[in-house]
Amino acid sequence: MDESFFQCIPNVSEGRRTEVVAAFVEAIRDVPGAHLLDYSSDRDHHRSVFTLVGKALPLRKAILAMYEVAGRHLNLARHSGAHPRIGAVDVVPFVPLHNTPMQAACALALEVAQAVTERFEVPIYLYEECARIPERRSLAWLRRGGLEALEAEISTPLRRPDLGPARLHPLLGASVIGARKPLLAFNVLLDTEDVEVARAIAHRVRERGGGLSNLRALGIFLAERGRAQVSMNLVDPERTPWYLALEMVRMEARRFGTRILSTEVIGMPPLSVVAEAAAYYMQWEGFSLDRILEHHLLRIARDEALDGVAARAPGQEWPGNQDPGQKEEA
């Protein structure tokens, strides 16, 4: 029995119409086995991020259902938001969980990408661990120049899609699909209206500007709040701690005569990342996850579940996995 388990974090270019976001939520929840853990929307970014977990087949069905909703409600040509994007369903990363190998996540990403381009004729770029060209590991590289540049260059050898037609879909644009390790997406709101300050801070803290390794950062103005924001992705939070990125932004903000008002986490970070940041600010000596009660409770629950699997007779179906008479789609 395949025990592979995945997280999927689709990013959709819609953050203002609550009824459309609700349509995405409903489409996901209609798929048995696709568990929607969290979703959030931002009007300034004009973007929504969904966090799903499950096995391969339910996640595949859920993502295709999201494209169906996007095709009915979204038109990328009319989209304007602070966040970079090249597609209505802009990015679809798969993250292997528990002991699932990365190659299984890549196989799922490729299967979904092929289904999307066959059913919806959306050009697909494969990124991160699934990239076929080294430069395409980077999401920023794929988005460079924005939608306008991609439209002009999509038929050139350098920017031809990995799958699908060498032209943008008139409503949905293009999509980036792949597999990656867990990352931490978080934003820092600054006590200034000057977006140039946020851009300067982003340049100083990100890896490309000589700052922290594994850190991507942008400076953005949020019209709804009247404040500038540093929007960041820590692509490997195990190597570059969350608190280190935050404190570097704080230090640079002081240089520009401003301060941090608040922070915002997008999606659901791993417990280890949150615990490490908490331990840093608590100045907790000798900290490890073994000091967290829930860490042990989860381990015990997992061990007991595995004991239950081992006790089943060969071929016996796990209760609740499948409704009577229900068949999986190919």
mmCIF file of C-alpha atoms in Angstrom:
data_model
loop_
_atom_site.group_PDB
_atom_site.id
_atom_site.type_symbol
_atom_site.label_atom_id
_atom_site.label_comp_id
_atom_site.label_asym_id
_atom_site.label_seq_id
_atom_site.Cartn_x
_atom_site.Cartn_y
_atom_site.Cartn_z
ATOM 1 C CA MET A 1 0.000 0.000 0.000
ATOM 2 C CA ASP A 2 1.365 3.392 -1.034
ATOM 3 C CA GLU A 3 1.784 5.524 2.092
ATOM 4 C CA SER A 4 3.156 8.584 0.237
ATOM 5 C CA PHE A 5 1.757 11.792 1.685
ATOM 6 C CA PHE A 6 2.141 15.326 0.388
ATOM 7 C CA GLN A 7 1.515 18.957 1.112
ATOM 8 C CA CYS A 8 0.416 21.186 -1.767
ATOM 9 C CA ILE A 9 0.336 24.986 -1.609
ATOM 10 C CA PRO A 10 -1.348 26.407 -4.732
ATOM 11 C CA ASN A 11 -1.106 30.190 -5.157
ATOM 12 C CA VAL A 12 -3.988 31.786 -7.049
ATOM 13 C CA SER A 13 -4.100 35.300 -8.521
ATOM 14 C CA GLU A 14 -7.311 36.347 -6.764
ATOM 15 C CA GLY A 15 -7.438 38.023 -3.384
ATOM 16 C CA ARG A 16 -10.274 40.534 -3.567
ATOM 17 C CA ARG A 17 -13.508 38.778 -4.485
ATOM 18 C CA THR A 18 -14.513 36.678 -1.511
ATOM 19 C CA GLU A 19 -17.084 34.767 -3.515
ATOM 20 C CA VAL A 20 -14.420 33.554 -5.946
ATOM 21 C CA VAL A 21 -12.090 32.528 -3.108
ATOM 22 C CA ALA A 22 -15.058 30.672 -1.594
ATOM 23 C CA ALA A 23 -15.544 28.844 -4.904
ATOM 24 C CA PHE A 24 -11.958 27.566 -4.721
ATOM 25 C CA VAL A 25 -12.491 26.461 -1.125
ATOM 26 C CA GLU A 26 -15.674 24.606 -2.033
ATOM 27 C CA ALA A 27 -14.004 22.884 -4.989
ATOM 28 C CA ILE A 28 -11.206 21.591 -2.761
ATOM 29 C CA ARG A 29 -13.538 20.463 0.020
ATOM 30 C CA ASP A 30 -15.655 18.535 -2.491
ATOM 31 C CA VAL A 31 -12.730 16.154 -3.102
ATOM 32 C CA PRO A 32 -12.621 13.306 -0.547
ATOM 33 C CA GLY A 33 -9.119 12.852 0.835
ATOM 34 C CA ALA A 34 -7.919 16.359 -0.070
ATOM 35 C CA HIS A 35 -7.640 18.114 3.292
ATOM 36 C CA LEU A 36 -7.711 21.917 3.225
ATOM 37 C CA LEU A 37 -5.794 23.005 6.320
ATOM 38 C CA ASP A 38 -5.566 26.737 5.728
ATOM 39 C CA TYR A 39 -6.124 29.517 3.223
ATOM 40 C CA SER A 40 -5.526 33.243 3.242
ATOM 41 C CA SER A 41 -6.122 36.143 0.862
ATOM 42 C CA ASP A 42 -4.563 39.579 0.494
ATOM 43 C CA ARG A 43 -6.217 42.429 -1.384
ATOM 44 C CA ASP A 44 -2.997 44.339 -2.056
ATOM 45 C CA HIS A 45 -1.131 41.284 -3.293
ATOM 46 C CA HIS A 46 -4.393 40.232 -5.051
ATOM 47 C CA ARG A 47 -3.492 36.667 -4.239
ATOM 48 C CA SER A 48 -4.747 33.701 -2.230
ATOM 49 C CA VAL A 49 -2.674 30.830 -0.864
ATOM 50 C CA PHE A 50 -4.192 27.454 0.011
ATOM 51 C CA THR A 51 -2.584 24.683 2.078
ATOM 52 C CA LEU A 52 -3.686 21.141 1.275
ATOM 53 C CA VAL A 53 -2.428 17.747 2.435
ATOM 54 C CA GLY A 54 -3.273 14.278 1.242
ATOM 55 C CA LYS A 55 -2.297 11.416 -0.983
ATOM 56 C CA ALA A 56 -1.522 11.771 -4.660
ATOM 57 C CA LEU A 57 -4.894 11.062 -6.276
ATOM 58 C CA PRO A 58 -7.035 13.384 -4.095
ATOM 59 C CA LEU A 59 -4.522 16.214 -4.491
ATOM 60 C CA ARG A 60 -4.463 15.727 -8.251
ATOM 61 C CA LYS A 61 -8.268 15.931 -8.363
ATOM 62 C CA ALA A 62 -8.309 19.018 -6.123
ATOM 63 C CA ILE A 63 -5.794 20.926 -8.260
ATOM 64 C CA LEU A 64 -7.695 20.142 -11.452
ATOM 65 C CA ALA A 65 -10.883 21.310 -9.741
ATOM 66 C CA MET A 66 -9.130 24.589 -8.890
ATOM 67 C CA TYR A 67 -8.246 25.092 -12.561
ATOM 68 C CA GLU A 68 -11.917 24.553 -13.414
ATOM 69 C CA VAL A 69 -12.856 27.349 -10.992
ATOM 70 C CA ALA A 70 -10.104 29.599 -12.347
ATOM 71 C CA GLY A 71 -11.334 29.076 -15.901
ATOM 72 C CA ARG A 72 -14.832 30.199 -14.891
ATOM 73 C CA HIS A 73 -13.899 33.215 -12.756
ATOM 74 C CA LEU A 74 -10.408 34.564 -13.521
ATOM 75 C CA ASN A 75 -8.979 36.639 -16.337
ATOM 76 C CA LEU A 76 -5.286 37.362 -15.885
ATOM 77 C CA ALA A 77 -5.391 40.169 -18.459
ATOM 78 C CA ARG A 78 -7.536 42.176 -16.003
ATOM 79 C CA HIS A 79 -5.444 41.351 -12.949
ATOM 80 C CA SER A 80 -3.437 43.985 -11.098
ATOM 81 C CA GLY A 81 -1.719 43.319 -7.798
ATOM 82 C CA ALA A 82 1.494 43.963 -5.923
ATOM 83 C CA HIS A 83 2.668 40.350 -6.081
ATOM 84 C CA PRO A 84 4.568 39.085 -9.161
ATOM 85 C CA ARG A 85 2.685 36.453 -11.175
ATOM 86 C CA ILE A 86 2.523 34.820 -14.603
ATOM 87 C CA GLY A 87 -0.640 32.770 -14.150
ATOM 88 C CA ALA A 88 -4.146 32.699 -12.693
ATOM 89 C CA VAL A 89 -3.198 29.480 -10.920
ATOM 90 C CA ASP A 90 0.285 30.864 -10.585
ATOM 91 C CA VAL A 91 2.366 28.362 -8.635
ATOM 92 C CA VAL A 92 1.584 24.790 -7.545
ATOM 93 C CA PRO A 93 4.353 23.301 -5.351
ATOM 94 C CA PHE A 94 4.219 19.793 -3.900
ATOM 95 C CA VAL A 95 6.148 19.042 -0.695
ATOM 96 C CA PRO A 96 6.808 15.434 0.412
ATOM 97 C CA LEU A 97 5.795 14.751 4.017
ATOM 98 C CA HIS A 98 6.892 12.159 6.590
ATOM 99 C CA ASN A 99 9.119 9.623 4.800
ATOM 100 C CA THR A 100 7.829 10.318 1.303
ATOM 101 C CA PRO A 101 10.782 10.719 -1.094
ATOM 102 C CA MET A 102 11.241 13.870 -3.157
ATOM 103 C CA GLN A 103 11.120 11.812 -6.346
ATOM 104 C CA ALA A 104 7.524 10.844 -5.498
ATOM 105 C CA ALA A 105 6.610 14.532 -5.180
ATOM 106 C CA CYS A 106 8.270 15.227 -8.538
ATOM 107 C CA ALA A 107 6.363 12.370 -10.140
ATOM 108 C CA LEU A 108 3.082 13.769 -8.778
ATOM 109 C CA ALA A 109 3.945 17.301 -9.924
ATOM 110 C CA LEU A 110 4.691 16.047 -13.437
ATOM 111 C CA GLU A 111 1.465 14.029 -13.539
ATOM 112 C CA VAL A 112 -0.567 17.070 -12.490
ATOM 113 C CA ALA A 113 1.292 19.334 -14.939
ATOM 114 C CA GLN A 114 0.555 16.985 -17.826
ATOM 115 C CA ALA A 115 -3.121 16.755 -16.861
ATOM 116 C CA VAL A 116 -3.415 20.554 -16.602
ATOM 117 C CA THR A 117 -1.891 21.257 -19.996
ATOM 118 C CA GLU A 118 -3.881 18.488 -21.688
ATOM 119 C CA ARG A 119 -7.218 19.542 -20.194
ATOM 120 C CA PHE A 120 -6.830 23.332 -20.088
ATOM 121 C CA GLU A 121 -4.074 24.080 -22.672
ATOM 122 C CA VAL A 122 -2.094 26.079 -20.114
ATOM 123 C CA PRO A 123 1.680 26.248 -20.704
ATOM 124 C CA ILE A 124 3.616 24.762 -17.787
ATOM 125 C CA TYR A 125 7.062 25.494 -16.375
ATOM 126 C CA LEU A 126 8.570 22.858 -14.090
ATOM 127 C CA TYR A 127 10.576 24.336 -11.210
ATOM 128 C CA GLU A 128 12.664 23.539 -8.134
ATOM 129 C CA GLU A 129 13.366 19.785 -7.860
ATOM 130 C CA CYS A 130 11.472 19.083 -11.114
ATOM 131 C CA ALA A 131 13.322 21.663 -13.239
ATOM 132 C CA ARG A 132 14.642 20.382 -16.553
ATOM 133 C CA ILE A 133 16.858 23.464 -17.004
ATOM 134 C CA PRO A 134 19.031 24.593 -14.051
ATOM 135 C CA GLU A 135 17.877 28.217 -14.223
ATOM 136 C CA ARG A 136 14.261 27.129 -13.904
ATOM 137 C CA ARG A 137 14.766 25.905 -10.370
ATOM 138 C CA SER A 138 14.221 29.548 -9.408
ATOM 139 C CA LEU A 139 10.681 30.931 -9.353
ATOM 140 C CA ALA A 140 12.079 34.464 -9.586
ATOM 141 C CA TRP A 141 13.930 33.530 -12.794
ATOM 142 C CA LEU A 142 10.750 32.191 -14.348
ATOM 143 C CA ARG A 143 8.826 35.359 -13.440
ATOM 144 C CA ARG A 144 11.455 37.871 -14.484
ATOM 145 C CA GLY A 145 10.001 40.679 -16.555
ATOM 146 C CA GLY A 146 6.476 39.710 -15.534
ATOM 147 C CA LEU A 147 3.624 38.557 -17.698
ATOM 148 C CA GLU A 148 4.356 41.087 -20.437
ATOM 149 C CA ALA A 149 7.932 39.862 -20.949
ATOM 150 C CA LEU A 150 6.831 36.236 -20.913
ATOM 151 C CA GLU A 151 4.164 36.903 -23.538
ATOM 152 C CA ALA A 152 6.790 38.430 -25.836
ATOM 153 C CA GLU A 153 9.409 35.731 -25.244
ATOM 154 C CA ILE A 154 7.426 32.520 -24.665
ATOM 155 C CA SER A 155 8.235 31.084 -28.109
ATOM 156 C CA THR A 156 12.000 31.650 -27.761
ATOM 157 C CA PRO A 157 14.221 28.675 -26.831
ATOM 158 C CA LEU A 158 15.143 30.231 -23.462
ATOM 159 C CA ARG A 159 11.534 30.669 -22.328
ATOM 160 C CA ARG A 160 9.651 27.945 -24.162
ATOM 161 C CA PRO A 161 7.411 26.040 -21.690
ATOM 162 C CA ASP A 162 8.367 22.559 -20.520
ATOM 163 C CA LEU A 163 4.859 21.336 -21.306
ATOM 164 C CA GLY A 164 1.989 22.671 -23.385
ATOM 165 C CA PRO A 165 1.666 25.338 -26.063
ATOM 166 C CA ALA A 166 4.263 28.077 -26.561
ATOM 167 C CA ARG A 167 1.608 30.730 -25.998
ATOM 168 C CA LEU A 168 -0.160 32.112 -22.954
ATOM 169 C CA HIS A 169 -3.687 30.954 -22.232
ATOM 170 C CA PRO A 170 -5.932 33.989 -22.907
ATOM 171 C CA LEU A 171 -7.487 33.823 -19.419
ATOM 172 C CA LEU A 172 -5.174 31.707 -17.278
ATOM 173 C CA GLY A 173 -1.728 32.717 -18.554
ATOM 174 C CA ALA A 174 0.911 30.128 -17.604
ATOM 175 C CA SER A 175 1.586 28.034 -14.498
ATOM 176 C CA VAL A 176 4.655 26.964 -12.548
ATOM 177 C CA ILE A 177 4.424 23.462 -11.067
ATOM 178 C CA GLY A 178 7.055 21.477 -9.200
ATOM 179 C CA ALA A 179 8.273 19.872 -6.004
ATOM 180 C CA ARG A 180 10.350 21.436 -3.241
ATOM 181 C CA LYS A 181 11.347 21.291 0.383
ATOM 182 C CA PRO A 182 9.242 23.174 2.950
ATOM 183 C CA LEU A 183 9.775 26.924 2.848
ATOM 184 C CA LEU A 184 8.665 29.775 5.065
ATOM 185 C CA ALA A 185 6.749 32.636 3.445
ATOM 186 C CA PHE A 186 6.424 35.682 5.666
ATOM 187 C CA ASN A 187 5.905 39.420 5.349
ATOM 188 C CA VAL A 188 7.139 42.288 7.494
ATOM 189 C CA LEU A 189 5.043 45.456 7.664
ATOM 190 C CA LEU A 190 7.096 48.628 8.095
ATOM 191 C CA ASP A 191 6.113 51.895 9.751
ATOM 192 C CA THR A 192 6.637 53.871 6.549
ATOM 193 C CA GLU A 193 4.767 54.716 3.363
ATOM 194 C CA ASP A 194 8.008 54.817 1.367
ATOM 195 C CA VAL A 195 8.167 51.709 -0.811
ATOM 196 C CA GLU A 196 11.731 52.590 -1.796
ATOM 197 C CA VAL A 197 12.764 51.965 1.811
ATOM 198 C CA ALA A 198 11.168 48.516 1.685
ATOM 199 C CA ARG A 199 12.897 47.788 -1.643
ATOM 200 C CA ALA A 200 16.255 48.888 -0.265
ATOM 201 C CA ILE A 201 15.833 46.680 2.805
ATOM 202 C CA ALA A 202 14.773 43.742 0.639
ATOM 203 C CA HIS A 203 17.852 44.209 -1.531
ATOM 204 C CA ARG A 204 20.163 44.270 1.504
ATOM 205 C CA VAL A 205 18.744 41.188 3.230
ATOM 206 C CA ARG A 206 18.209 38.817 0.281
ATOM 207 C CA GLU A 207 20.809 36.380 -0.962
ATOM 208 C CA ARG A 208 21.088 37.962 -4.397
ATOM 209 C CA GLY A 209 22.008 41.306 -2.807
ATOM 210 C CA GLY A 210 24.707 39.815 -0.592
ATOM 211 C CA GLY A 211 22.485 39.193 2.426
ATOM 212 C CA LEU A 212 21.312 35.899 3.893
ATOM 213 C CA SER A 213 21.584 32.673 1.948
ATOM 214 C CA ASN A 214 18.291 30.993 1.002
ATOM 215 C CA LEU A 215 16.382 34.287 1.396
ATOM 216 C CA ARG A 216 14.283 35.864 -1.370
ATOM 217 C CA ALA A 217 12.805 39.314 -0.696
ATOM 218 C CA LEU A 218 10.739 42.033 -2.381
ATOM 219 C CA GLY A 219 9.702 45.519 -1.322
ATOM 220 C CA ILE A 220 5.981 46.189 -1.886
ATOM 221 C CA PHE A 221 3.543 49.028 -1.160
ATOM 222 C CA LEU A 222 0.206 48.017 0.399
ATOM 223 C CA ALA A 223 -2.374 50.582 -0.660
ATOM 224 C CA GLU A 224 -5.063 49.149 1.645
ATOM 225 C CA ARG A 225 -2.851 49.699 4.698
ATOM 226 C CA GLY A 226 -0.918 52.725 3.483
ATOM 227 C CA ARG A 227 2.363 51.067 4.468
ATOM 228 C CA ALA A 228 5.363 49.451 2.800
ATOM 229 C CA GLN A 229 6.116 45.760 3.264
ATOM 230 C CA VAL A 230 9.107 43.461 2.880
ATOM 231 C CA SER A 231 7.761 40.191 1.469
ATOM 232 C CA MET A 232 10.079 37.206 1.949
ATOM 233 C CA ASN A 233 10.537 33.525 1.226
ATOM 234 C CA LEU A 234 13.010 31.472 3.233
ATOM 235 C CA VAL A 235 13.585 28.599 0.843
ATOM 236 C CA ASP A 236 15.540 26.539 3.382
ATOM 237 C CA PRO A 237 14.544 27.587 6.928
ATOM 238 C CA GLU A 238 16.578 24.741 8.427
ATOM 239 C CA ARG A 239 19.776 26.391 7.193
ATOM 240 C CA THR A 240 18.750 30.031 7.496
ATOM 241 C CA PRO A 241 16.659 30.536 10.657
ATOM 242 C CA TRP A 242 13.480 32.576 10.583
ATOM 243 C CA TYR A 243 14.562 34.794 13.485
ATOM 244 C CA LEU A 244 17.804 35.656 11.699
ATOM 245 C CA ALA A 245 15.920 37.010 8.673
ATOM 246 C CA LEU A 246 13.556 38.986 10.893
ATOM 247 C CA GLU A 247 16.356 40.518 12.944
ATOM 248 C CA MET A 248 18.249 41.505 9.799
ATOM 249 C CA VAL A 249 15.149 43.332 8.517
ATOM 250 C CA ARG A 250 14.804 45.009 11.920
ATOM 251 C CA MET A 251 18.432 46.170 11.825
ATOM 252 C CA GLU A 252 18.145 47.539 8.295
ATOM 253 C CA ALA A 253 14.853 49.269 9.145
ATOM 254 C CA ARG A 254 16.621 51.201 11.896
ATOM 255 C CA ARG A 255 19.197 52.390 9.367
ATOM 256 C CA PHE A 256 16.373 53.976 7.379
ATOM 257 C CA GLY A 257 14.729 55.508 10.443
ATOM 258 C CA THR A 258 11.754 53.170 10.566
ATOM 259 C CA ARG A 259 10.615 50.094 12.485
ATOM 260 C CA ILE A 260 8.662 46.857 12.180
ATOM 261 C CA LEU A 261 4.938 47.163 12.891
ATOM 262 C CA SER A 262 3.976 43.515 12.508
ATOM 263 C CA THR A 263 4.783 40.256 10.751
ATOM 264 C CA GLU A 264 2.580 37.864 8.823
ATOM 265 C CA VAL A 265 3.117 34.187 8.008
ATOM 266 C CA ILE A 266 1.604 32.835 4.789
ATOM 267 C CA GLY A 267 0.599 29.191 4.858
ATOM 268 C CA MET A 268 1.535 26.773 7.621
ATOM 269 C CA PRO A 269 5.177 26.605 8.772
ATOM 270 C CA PRO A 270 6.667 23.435 10.239
ATOM 271 C CA LEU A 271 6.660 23.132 14.029
ATOM 272 C CA SER A 272 10.459 22.960 14.118
ATOM 273 C CA VAL A 273 10.759 26.403 12.477
ATOM 274 C CA VAL A 274 8.299 28.068 14.865
ATOM 275 C CA ALA A 275 9.803 26.356 17.908
ATOM 276 C CA GLU A 276 13.321 27.430 16.963
ATOM 277 C CA ALA A 277 12.215 31.072 16.701
ATOM 278 C CA ALA A 278 10.380 30.866 20.017
ATOM 279 C CA ALA A 279 13.425 29.340 21.702
ATOM 280 C CA TYR A 280 15.633 32.126 20.341
ATOM 281 C CA TYR A 281 13.447 34.921 21.707
ATOM 282 C CA MET A 282 12.924 33.067 25.008
ATOM 283 C CA GLN A 283 16.701 32.534 25.240
ATOM 284 C CA TRP A 284 15.952 28.914 26.086
ATOM 285 C CA GLU A 285 19.120 26.999 26.917
ATOM 286 C CA GLY A 286 19.384 23.432 25.674
ATOM 287 C CA PHE A 287 16.287 23.662 23.496
ATOM 288 C CA SER A 288 15.234 20.801 21.212
ATOM 289 C CA LEU A 289 11.912 19.525 19.896
ATOM 290 C CA ASP A 290 12.114 16.765 22.490
ATOM 291 C CA ARG A 291 11.198 19.444 25.040
ATOM 292 C CA ILE A 292 7.819 20.053 23.318
ATOM 293 C CA LEU A 293 4.911 17.986 24.651
ATOM 294 C CA GLU A 294 3.020 17.826 21.360
ATOM 295 C CA HIS A 295 6.109 16.473 19.604
ATOM 296 C CA HIS A 296 5.886 13.339 21.761
ATOM 297 C CA LEU A 297 2.096 13.086 21.506
ATOM 298 C CA LEU A 298 2.282 13.151 17.702
ATOM 299 C CA ARG A 299 4.978 10.480 17.723
ATOM 300 C CA ILE A 300 2.895 8.251 20.007
ATOM 301 C CA ALA A 301 -0.213 8.731 17.836
ATOM 302 C CA ARG A 302 1.775 7.882 14.705
ATOM 303 C CA ASP A 303 3.292 4.763 16.301
ATOM 304 C CA GLU A 304 -0.134 3.560 17.435
ATOM 305 C CA ALA A 305 -1.569 4.129 13.948
ATOM 306 C CA LEU A 306 1.262 2.111 12.415
ATOM 307 C CA ASP A 307 0.653 -0.663 14.940
ATOM 308 C CA GLY A 308 -2.964 -0.701 13.769
ATOM 309 C CA VAL A 309 -1.894 -1.018 10.145
ATOM 310 C CA ALA A 310 0.436 -3.912 10.983
ATOM 311 C CA ALA A 311 -2.364 -5.720 12.854
ATOM 312 C CA ARG A 312 -4.712 -5.721 9.860
ATOM 313 C CA ALA A 313 -5.144 -8.863 7.796
ATOM 314 C CA PRO A 314 -3.418 -8.775 4.378
ATOM 315 C CA GLY A 315 -5.632 -7.044 1.822
ATOM 316 C CA GLN A 316 -7.970 -5.599 4.457
ATOM 317 C CA GLU A 317 -9.065 -2.062 3.565
ATOM 318 C CA TRP A 318 -8.274 0.702 6.068
ATOM 319 C CA PRO A 319 -11.603 2.028 7.433
ATOM 320 C CA GLY A 320 -12.716 5.283 5.873
ATOM 321 C CA ASN A 321 -10.284 5.234 2.966
ATOM 322 C CA GLN A 322 -12.980 4.452 0.466
ATOM 323 C CA ASP A 323 -16.735 4.598 0.457
ATOM 324 C CA PRO A 324 -18.564 1.395 -0.480
ATOM 325 C CA GLY A 325 -18.740 1.181 -4.231
ATOM 326 C CA GLN A 326 -16.478 4.205 -4.722
ATOM 327 C CA LYS A 327 -13.850 3.829 -7.430
ATOM 328 C CA GLU A 328 -10.774 5.932 -8.010
ATOM 329 C CA GLU A 329 -10.499 7.796 -11.269
ATOM 330 C CA ALA A 330 -7.581 7.062 -13.507
#
